[in-house]
mmCIF file of C-alpha atoms in Angstrom:
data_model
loop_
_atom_site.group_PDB
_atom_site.id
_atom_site.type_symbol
_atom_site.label_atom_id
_atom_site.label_comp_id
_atom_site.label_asym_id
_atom_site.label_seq_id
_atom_site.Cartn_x
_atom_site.Cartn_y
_atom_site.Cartn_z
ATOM 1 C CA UNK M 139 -1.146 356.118 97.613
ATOM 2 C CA UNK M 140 1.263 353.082 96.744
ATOM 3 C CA UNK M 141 1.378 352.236 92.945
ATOM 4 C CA UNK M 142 1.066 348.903 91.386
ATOM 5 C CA UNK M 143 5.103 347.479 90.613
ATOM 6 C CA UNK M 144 5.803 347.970 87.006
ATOM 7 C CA UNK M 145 8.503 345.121 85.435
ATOM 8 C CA UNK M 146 10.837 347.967 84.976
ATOM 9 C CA UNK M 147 10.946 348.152 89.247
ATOM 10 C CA UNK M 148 12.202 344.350 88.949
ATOM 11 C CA UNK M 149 14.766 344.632 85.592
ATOM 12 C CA UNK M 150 18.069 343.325 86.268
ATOM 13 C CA UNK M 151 20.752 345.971 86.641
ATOM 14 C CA UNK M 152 23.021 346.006 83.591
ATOM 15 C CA UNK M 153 26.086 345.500 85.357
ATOM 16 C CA UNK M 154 24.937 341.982 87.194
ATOM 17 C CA UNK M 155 24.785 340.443 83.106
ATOM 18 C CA UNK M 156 26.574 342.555 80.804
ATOM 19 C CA UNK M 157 30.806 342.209 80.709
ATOM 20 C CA UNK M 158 32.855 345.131 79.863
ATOM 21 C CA UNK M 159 34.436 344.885 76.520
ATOM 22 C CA UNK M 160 38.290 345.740 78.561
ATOM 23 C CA UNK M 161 39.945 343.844 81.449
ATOM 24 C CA UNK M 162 41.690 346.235 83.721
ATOM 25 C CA UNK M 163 45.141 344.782 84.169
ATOM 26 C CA UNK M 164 44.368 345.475 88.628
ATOM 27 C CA UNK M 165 41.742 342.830 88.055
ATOM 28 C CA UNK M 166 44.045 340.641 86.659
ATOM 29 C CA UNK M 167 46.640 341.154 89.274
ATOM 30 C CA UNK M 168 43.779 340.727 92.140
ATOM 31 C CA UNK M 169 43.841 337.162 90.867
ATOM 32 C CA UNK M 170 47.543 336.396 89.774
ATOM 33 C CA UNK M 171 49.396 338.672 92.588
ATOM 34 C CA UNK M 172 50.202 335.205 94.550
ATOM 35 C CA UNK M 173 51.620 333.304 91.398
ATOM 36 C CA UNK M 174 53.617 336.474 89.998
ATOM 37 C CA UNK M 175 55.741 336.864 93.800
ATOM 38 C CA UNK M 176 56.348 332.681 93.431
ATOM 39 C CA UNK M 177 57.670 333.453 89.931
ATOM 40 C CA UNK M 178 59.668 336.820 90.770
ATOM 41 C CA UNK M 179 61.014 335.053 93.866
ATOM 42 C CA UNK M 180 62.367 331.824 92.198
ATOM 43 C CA UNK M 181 63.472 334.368 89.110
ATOM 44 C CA UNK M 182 65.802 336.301 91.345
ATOM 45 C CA UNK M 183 67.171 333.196 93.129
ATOM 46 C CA UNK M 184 67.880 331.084 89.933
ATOM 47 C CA UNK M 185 69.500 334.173 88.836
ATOM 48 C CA UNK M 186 71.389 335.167 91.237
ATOM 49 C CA UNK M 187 72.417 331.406 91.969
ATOM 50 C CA UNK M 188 73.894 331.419 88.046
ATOM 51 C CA UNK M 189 75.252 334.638 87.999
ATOM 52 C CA UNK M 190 76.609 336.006 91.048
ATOM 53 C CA UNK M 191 77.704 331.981 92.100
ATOM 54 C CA UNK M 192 78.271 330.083 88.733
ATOM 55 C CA UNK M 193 75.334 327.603 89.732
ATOM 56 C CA UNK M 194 74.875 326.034 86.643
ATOM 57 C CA UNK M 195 72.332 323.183 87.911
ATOM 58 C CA UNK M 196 69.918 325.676 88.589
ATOM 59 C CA UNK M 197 69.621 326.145 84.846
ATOM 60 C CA UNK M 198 67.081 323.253 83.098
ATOM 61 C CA UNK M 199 66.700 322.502 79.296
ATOM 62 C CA UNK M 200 63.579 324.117 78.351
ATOM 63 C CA UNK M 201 62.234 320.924 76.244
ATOM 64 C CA UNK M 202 60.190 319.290 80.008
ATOM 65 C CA UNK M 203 58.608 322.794 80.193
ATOM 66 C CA UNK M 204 57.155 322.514 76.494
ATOM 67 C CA UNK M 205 56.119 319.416 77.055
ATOM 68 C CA UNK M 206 54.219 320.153 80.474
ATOM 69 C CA UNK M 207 52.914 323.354 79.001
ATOM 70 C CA UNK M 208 51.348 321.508 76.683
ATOM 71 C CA UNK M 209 49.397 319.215 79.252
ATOM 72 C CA UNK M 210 48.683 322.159 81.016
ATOM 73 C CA UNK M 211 46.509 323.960 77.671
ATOM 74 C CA UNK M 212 45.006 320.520 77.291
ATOM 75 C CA UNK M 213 43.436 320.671 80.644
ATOM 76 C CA UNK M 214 42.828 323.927 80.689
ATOM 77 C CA UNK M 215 40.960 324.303 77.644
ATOM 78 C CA UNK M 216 38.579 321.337 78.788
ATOM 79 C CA UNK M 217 38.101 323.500 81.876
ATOM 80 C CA UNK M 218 37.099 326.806 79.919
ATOM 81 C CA UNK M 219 35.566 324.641 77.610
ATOM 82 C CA UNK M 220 33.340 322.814 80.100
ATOM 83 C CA UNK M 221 32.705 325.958 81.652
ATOM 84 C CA UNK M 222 31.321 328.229 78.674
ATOM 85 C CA UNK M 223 29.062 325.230 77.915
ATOM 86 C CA UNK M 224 27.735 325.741 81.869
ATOM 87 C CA UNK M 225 27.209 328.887 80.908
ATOM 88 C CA UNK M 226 25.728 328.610 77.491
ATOM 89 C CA UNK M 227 23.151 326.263 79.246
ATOM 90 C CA UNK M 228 22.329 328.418 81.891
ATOM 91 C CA UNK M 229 21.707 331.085 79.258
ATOM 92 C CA UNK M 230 19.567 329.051 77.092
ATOM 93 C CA UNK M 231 17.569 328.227 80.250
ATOM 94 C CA UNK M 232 16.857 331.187 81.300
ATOM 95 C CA UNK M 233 15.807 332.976 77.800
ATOM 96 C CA UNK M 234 13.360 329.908 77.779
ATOM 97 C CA UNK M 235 12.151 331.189 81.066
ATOM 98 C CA UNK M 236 12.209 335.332 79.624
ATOM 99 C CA UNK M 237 10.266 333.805 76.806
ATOM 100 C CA UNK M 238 7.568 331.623 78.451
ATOM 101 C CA UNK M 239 6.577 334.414 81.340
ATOM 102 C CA UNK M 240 6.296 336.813 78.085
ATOM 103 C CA UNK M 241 4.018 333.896 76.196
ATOM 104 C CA UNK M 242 1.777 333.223 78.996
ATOM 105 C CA UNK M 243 1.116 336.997 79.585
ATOM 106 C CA UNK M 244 0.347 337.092 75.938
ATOM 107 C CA UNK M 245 -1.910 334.722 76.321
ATOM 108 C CA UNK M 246 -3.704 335.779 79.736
ATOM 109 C CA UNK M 247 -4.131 339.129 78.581
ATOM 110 C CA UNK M 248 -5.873 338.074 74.856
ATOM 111 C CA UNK M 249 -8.272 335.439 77.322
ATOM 112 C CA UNK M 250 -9.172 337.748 79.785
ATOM 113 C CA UNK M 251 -9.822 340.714 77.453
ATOM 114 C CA UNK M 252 -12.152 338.754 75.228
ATOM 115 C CA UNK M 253 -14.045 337.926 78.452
ATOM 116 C CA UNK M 254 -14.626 341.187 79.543
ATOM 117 C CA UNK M 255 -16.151 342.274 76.207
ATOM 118 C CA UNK M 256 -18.399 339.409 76.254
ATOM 119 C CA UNK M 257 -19.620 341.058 79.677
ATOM 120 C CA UNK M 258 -18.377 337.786 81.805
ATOM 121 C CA UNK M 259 -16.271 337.797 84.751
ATOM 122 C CA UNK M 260 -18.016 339.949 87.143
ATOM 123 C CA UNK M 261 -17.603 343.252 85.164
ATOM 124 C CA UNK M 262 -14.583 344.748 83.370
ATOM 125 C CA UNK M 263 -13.049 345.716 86.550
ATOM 126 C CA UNK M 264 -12.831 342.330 88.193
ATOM 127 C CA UNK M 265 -11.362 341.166 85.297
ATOM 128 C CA UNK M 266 -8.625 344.034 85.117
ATOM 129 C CA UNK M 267 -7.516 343.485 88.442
ATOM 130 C CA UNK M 268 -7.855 339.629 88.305
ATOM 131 C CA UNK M 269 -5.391 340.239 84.933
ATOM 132 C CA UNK M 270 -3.139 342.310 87.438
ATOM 133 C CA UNK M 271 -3.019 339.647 89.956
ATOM 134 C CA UNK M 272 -2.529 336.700 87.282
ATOM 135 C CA UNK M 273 0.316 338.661 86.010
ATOM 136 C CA UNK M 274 1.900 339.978 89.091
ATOM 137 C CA UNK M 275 2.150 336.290 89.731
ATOM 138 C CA UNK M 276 3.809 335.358 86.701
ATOM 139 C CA UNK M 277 6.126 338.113 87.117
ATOM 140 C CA UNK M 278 6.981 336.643 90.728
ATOM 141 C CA UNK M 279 8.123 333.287 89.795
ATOM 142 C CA UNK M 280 11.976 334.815 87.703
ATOM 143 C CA UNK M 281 12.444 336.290 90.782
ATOM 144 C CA UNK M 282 11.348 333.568 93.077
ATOM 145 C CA UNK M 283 13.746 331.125 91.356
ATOM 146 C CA UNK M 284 16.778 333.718 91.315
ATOM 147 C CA UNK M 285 16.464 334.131 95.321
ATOM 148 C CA UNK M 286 16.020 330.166 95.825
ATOM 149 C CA UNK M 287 19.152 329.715 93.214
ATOM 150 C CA UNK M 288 20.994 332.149 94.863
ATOM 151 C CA UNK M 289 19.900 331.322 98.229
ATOM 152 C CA UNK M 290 18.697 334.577 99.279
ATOM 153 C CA UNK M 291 16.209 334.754 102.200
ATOM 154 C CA UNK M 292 15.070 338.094 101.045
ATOM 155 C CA UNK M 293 11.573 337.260 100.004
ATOM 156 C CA UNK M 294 9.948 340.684 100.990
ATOM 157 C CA UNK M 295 10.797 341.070 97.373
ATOM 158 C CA UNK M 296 7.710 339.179 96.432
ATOM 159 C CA UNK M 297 5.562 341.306 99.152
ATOM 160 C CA UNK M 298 4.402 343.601 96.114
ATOM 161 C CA UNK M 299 3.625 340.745 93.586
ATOM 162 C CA UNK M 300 1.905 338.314 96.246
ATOM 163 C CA UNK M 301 -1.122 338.252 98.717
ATOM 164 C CA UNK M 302 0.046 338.042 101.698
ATOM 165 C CA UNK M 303 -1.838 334.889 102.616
ATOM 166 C CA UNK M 304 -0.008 332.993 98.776
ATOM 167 C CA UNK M 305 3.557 335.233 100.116
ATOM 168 C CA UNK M 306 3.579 333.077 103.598
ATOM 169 C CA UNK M 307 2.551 329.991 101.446
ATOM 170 C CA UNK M 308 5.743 330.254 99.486
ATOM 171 C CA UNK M 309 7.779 331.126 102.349
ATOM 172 C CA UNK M 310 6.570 327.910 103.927
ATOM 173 C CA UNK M 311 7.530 325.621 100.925
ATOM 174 C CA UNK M 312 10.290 323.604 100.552
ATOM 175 C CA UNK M 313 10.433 324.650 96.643
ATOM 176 C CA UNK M 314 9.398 328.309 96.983
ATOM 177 C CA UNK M 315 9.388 329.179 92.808
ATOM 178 C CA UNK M 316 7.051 325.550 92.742
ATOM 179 C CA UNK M 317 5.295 327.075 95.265
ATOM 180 C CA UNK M 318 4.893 330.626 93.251
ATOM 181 C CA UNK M 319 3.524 328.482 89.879
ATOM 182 C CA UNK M 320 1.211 326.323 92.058
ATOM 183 C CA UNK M 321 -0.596 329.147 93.089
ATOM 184 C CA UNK M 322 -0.960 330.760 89.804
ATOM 185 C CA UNK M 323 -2.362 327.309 88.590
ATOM 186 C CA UNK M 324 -4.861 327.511 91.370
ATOM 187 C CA UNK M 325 -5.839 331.093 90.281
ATOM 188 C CA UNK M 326 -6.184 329.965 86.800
ATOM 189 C CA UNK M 327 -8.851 327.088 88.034
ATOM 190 C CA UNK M 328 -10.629 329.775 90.245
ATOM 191 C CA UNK M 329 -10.742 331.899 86.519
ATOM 192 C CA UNK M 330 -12.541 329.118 85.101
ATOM 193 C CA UNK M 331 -15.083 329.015 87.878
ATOM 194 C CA UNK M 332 -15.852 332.345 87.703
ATOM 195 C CA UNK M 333 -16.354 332.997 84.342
ATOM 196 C CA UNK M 334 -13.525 334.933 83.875
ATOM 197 C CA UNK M 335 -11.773 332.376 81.802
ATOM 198 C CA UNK M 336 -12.889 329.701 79.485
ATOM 199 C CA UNK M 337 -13.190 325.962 79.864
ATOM 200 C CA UNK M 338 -10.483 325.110 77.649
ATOM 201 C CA UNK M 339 -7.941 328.347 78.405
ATOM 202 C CA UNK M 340 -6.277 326.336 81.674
ATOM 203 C CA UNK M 341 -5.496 323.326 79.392
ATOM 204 C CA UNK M 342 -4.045 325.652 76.608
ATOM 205 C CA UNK M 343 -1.894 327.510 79.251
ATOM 206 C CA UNK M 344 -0.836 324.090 80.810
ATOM 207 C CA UNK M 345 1.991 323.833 78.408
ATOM 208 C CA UNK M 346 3.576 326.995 79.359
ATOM 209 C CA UNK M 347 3.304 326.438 82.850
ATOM 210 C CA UNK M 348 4.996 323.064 82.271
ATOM 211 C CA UNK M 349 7.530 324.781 80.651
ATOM 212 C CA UNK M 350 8.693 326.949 83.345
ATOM 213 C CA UNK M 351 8.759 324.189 85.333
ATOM 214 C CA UNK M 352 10.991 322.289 83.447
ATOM 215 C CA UNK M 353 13.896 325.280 83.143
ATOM 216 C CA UNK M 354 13.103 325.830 86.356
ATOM 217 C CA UNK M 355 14.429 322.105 87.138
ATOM 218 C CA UNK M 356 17.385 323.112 84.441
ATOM 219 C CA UNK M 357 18.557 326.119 86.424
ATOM 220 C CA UNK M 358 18.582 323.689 89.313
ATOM 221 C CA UNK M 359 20.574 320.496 87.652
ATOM 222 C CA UNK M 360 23.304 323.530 86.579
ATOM 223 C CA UNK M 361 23.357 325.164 90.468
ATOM 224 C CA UNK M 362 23.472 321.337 91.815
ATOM 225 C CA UNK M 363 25.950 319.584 89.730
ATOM 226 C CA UNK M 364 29.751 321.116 89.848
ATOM 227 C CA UNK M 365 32.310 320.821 87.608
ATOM 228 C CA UNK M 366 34.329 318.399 87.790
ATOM 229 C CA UNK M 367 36.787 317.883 90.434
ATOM 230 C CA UNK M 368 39.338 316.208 88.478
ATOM 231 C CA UNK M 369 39.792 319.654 85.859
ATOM 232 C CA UNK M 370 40.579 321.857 89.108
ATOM 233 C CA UNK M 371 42.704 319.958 90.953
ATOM 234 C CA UNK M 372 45.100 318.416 87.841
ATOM 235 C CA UNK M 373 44.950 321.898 86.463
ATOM 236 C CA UNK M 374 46.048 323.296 89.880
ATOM 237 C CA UNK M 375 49.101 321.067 89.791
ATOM 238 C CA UNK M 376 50.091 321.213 86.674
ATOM 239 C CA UNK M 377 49.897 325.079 86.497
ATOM 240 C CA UNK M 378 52.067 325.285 90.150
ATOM 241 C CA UNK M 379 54.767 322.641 88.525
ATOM 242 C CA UNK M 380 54.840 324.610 84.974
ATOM 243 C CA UNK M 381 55.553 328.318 87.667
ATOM 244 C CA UNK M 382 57.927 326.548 89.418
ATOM 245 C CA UNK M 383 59.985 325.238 86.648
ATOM 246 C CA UNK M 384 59.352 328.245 84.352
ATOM 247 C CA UNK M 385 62.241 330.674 84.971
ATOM 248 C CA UNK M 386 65.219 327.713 85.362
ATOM 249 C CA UNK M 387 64.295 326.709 82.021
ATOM 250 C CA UNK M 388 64.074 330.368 80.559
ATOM 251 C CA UNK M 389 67.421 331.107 82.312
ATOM 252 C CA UNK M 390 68.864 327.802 80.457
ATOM 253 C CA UNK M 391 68.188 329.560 76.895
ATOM 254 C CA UNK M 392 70.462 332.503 77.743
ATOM 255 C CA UNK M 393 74.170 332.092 77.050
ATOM 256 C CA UNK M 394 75.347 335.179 78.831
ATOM 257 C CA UNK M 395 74.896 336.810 82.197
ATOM 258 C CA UNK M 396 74.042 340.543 80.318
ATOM 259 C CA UNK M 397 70.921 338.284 79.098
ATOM 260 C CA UNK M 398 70.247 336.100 81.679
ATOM 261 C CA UNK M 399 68.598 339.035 83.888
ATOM 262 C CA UNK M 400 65.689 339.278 81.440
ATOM 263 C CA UNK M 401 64.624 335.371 83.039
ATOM 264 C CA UNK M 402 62.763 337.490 85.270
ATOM 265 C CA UNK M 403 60.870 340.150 83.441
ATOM 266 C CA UNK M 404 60.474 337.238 80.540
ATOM 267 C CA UNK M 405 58.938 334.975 83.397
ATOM 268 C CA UNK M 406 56.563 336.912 85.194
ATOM 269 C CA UNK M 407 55.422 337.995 81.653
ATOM 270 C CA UNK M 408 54.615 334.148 81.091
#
């Protein structure tokens, strides 16, 4: 026979949220291969211009390149900085979310267990399996609103946490985790009705409901509003300039040839 879903069957996977403690120097070159050819390629030229030719206009005074390379860490620490404080949102947002689905359960469970030993609710098992539902449904919505924010269509997931008659519901919605709360404050009213909670348990668990809602709308503010453009594209400029005038202005600090063959180790270094 199938068994109920457990929370364990939906944990993230520690590799999707936990970052090694080392960065493998092939994952940096997967990102940097492009700019370290540029660099080796006008290394060996400016070299090879200056030593093998006697080019000497090839060779720039390194002061512009100090100068630039300090615009350059301006911009790109308000990048990273803009960016950890995306991040630092996102994560606040989401422990609110962790937090609320764990306070609501908290407070299902204590509601519905008092009812059953006051012999409401249609019995002790109606009331166990309404508790199932109420928190299969609470467990749905995290994972409704990580599909919708990473626009996944792969809302089978919900097939064990859903009726199938609420799981066509959401897929019909515009706002499918909206759609996964709505229901489970329509089940809460239908609680009420029955006995199985009391009068005054929807309007205590209002709050927490509202609160989901409103990370819910945080998680979508962070996936709708981008950085901005202005940090990528000066930074972009800046950083292909500062590459481009890197090893002339190395070679210029190097008085002999014997030396000046280390502008291009020294630059691709950089």
């Amino acid at each position: 026979a199938p068994r109920h879903p457990t929370i364990r069957d939906y944990h993230f996977s520690e590799g999707a949220v936990i970052v090694k403690r080392t960065l493998k120097p092939s994952r940096i070159l997967s990102y940097t291969w492009r700019e370290l050819l540029l660099v080796g390629a006008i290394s060996i030229a400016v070299c090879v211009l200056r030593i093998e030719r006697g080019e000497t206009a090839v060779a720039l005074p390194f002061g512009p390149l100090g100068v630039l390379g300090t615009a350059l860490a301006i911009l790109l620490g308000f990048r990273n900085n803009t960016g950890y404080a995306r991040w630092w949102e996102a994560r606040t947002i989401w422990g609110q979310i962790a937090s609320g689905c764990r306070a609501l359960a908290r407070q299902l469970a204590a509601s519905l267990d008092s009812a059953a030993k006051i012999g409401k609710g249609g019995g002790a098992e109606a009331i166990a399996a309404y508790k199932r539902e109420l928190l299969y449904r609470l467990i749905a919505f995290p994972h409704a609103l990580r599909l919708a924010l990473r626009r996944q269509d792969d809302w089978d997931q919900l097939a064990p946490l859903l009726p199938a008659a609420d799981l066509a519901r959401v897929r019909a919605a515009v706002n499918k985790p909206s759609a996964v709360l709505q229901g489970l404050a329509d089940r809460l009213k239908d609680g009420v009705r029955e006995e199985k909670l009391g009068q005054f348990d929807p309007i205590s668990l209002e709050p927490g409901l509202t609160g989901l809602q409103a990370a819910q709308a945080g998680c979508e503010r962070i996936k709708a509003t981008p950085m901005l453009r202005q940090y990528e594209y000066f930074a972009r400029w800046f950083l292909w300039t500062f590459l481009v005038l890197l090893p002339p202005s190395i070679l210029g600090l190097f008085p002999t040839d014997a030396g000046r063959w280390l502008t291009i180790p020294i630059s691709m270094a950089i």
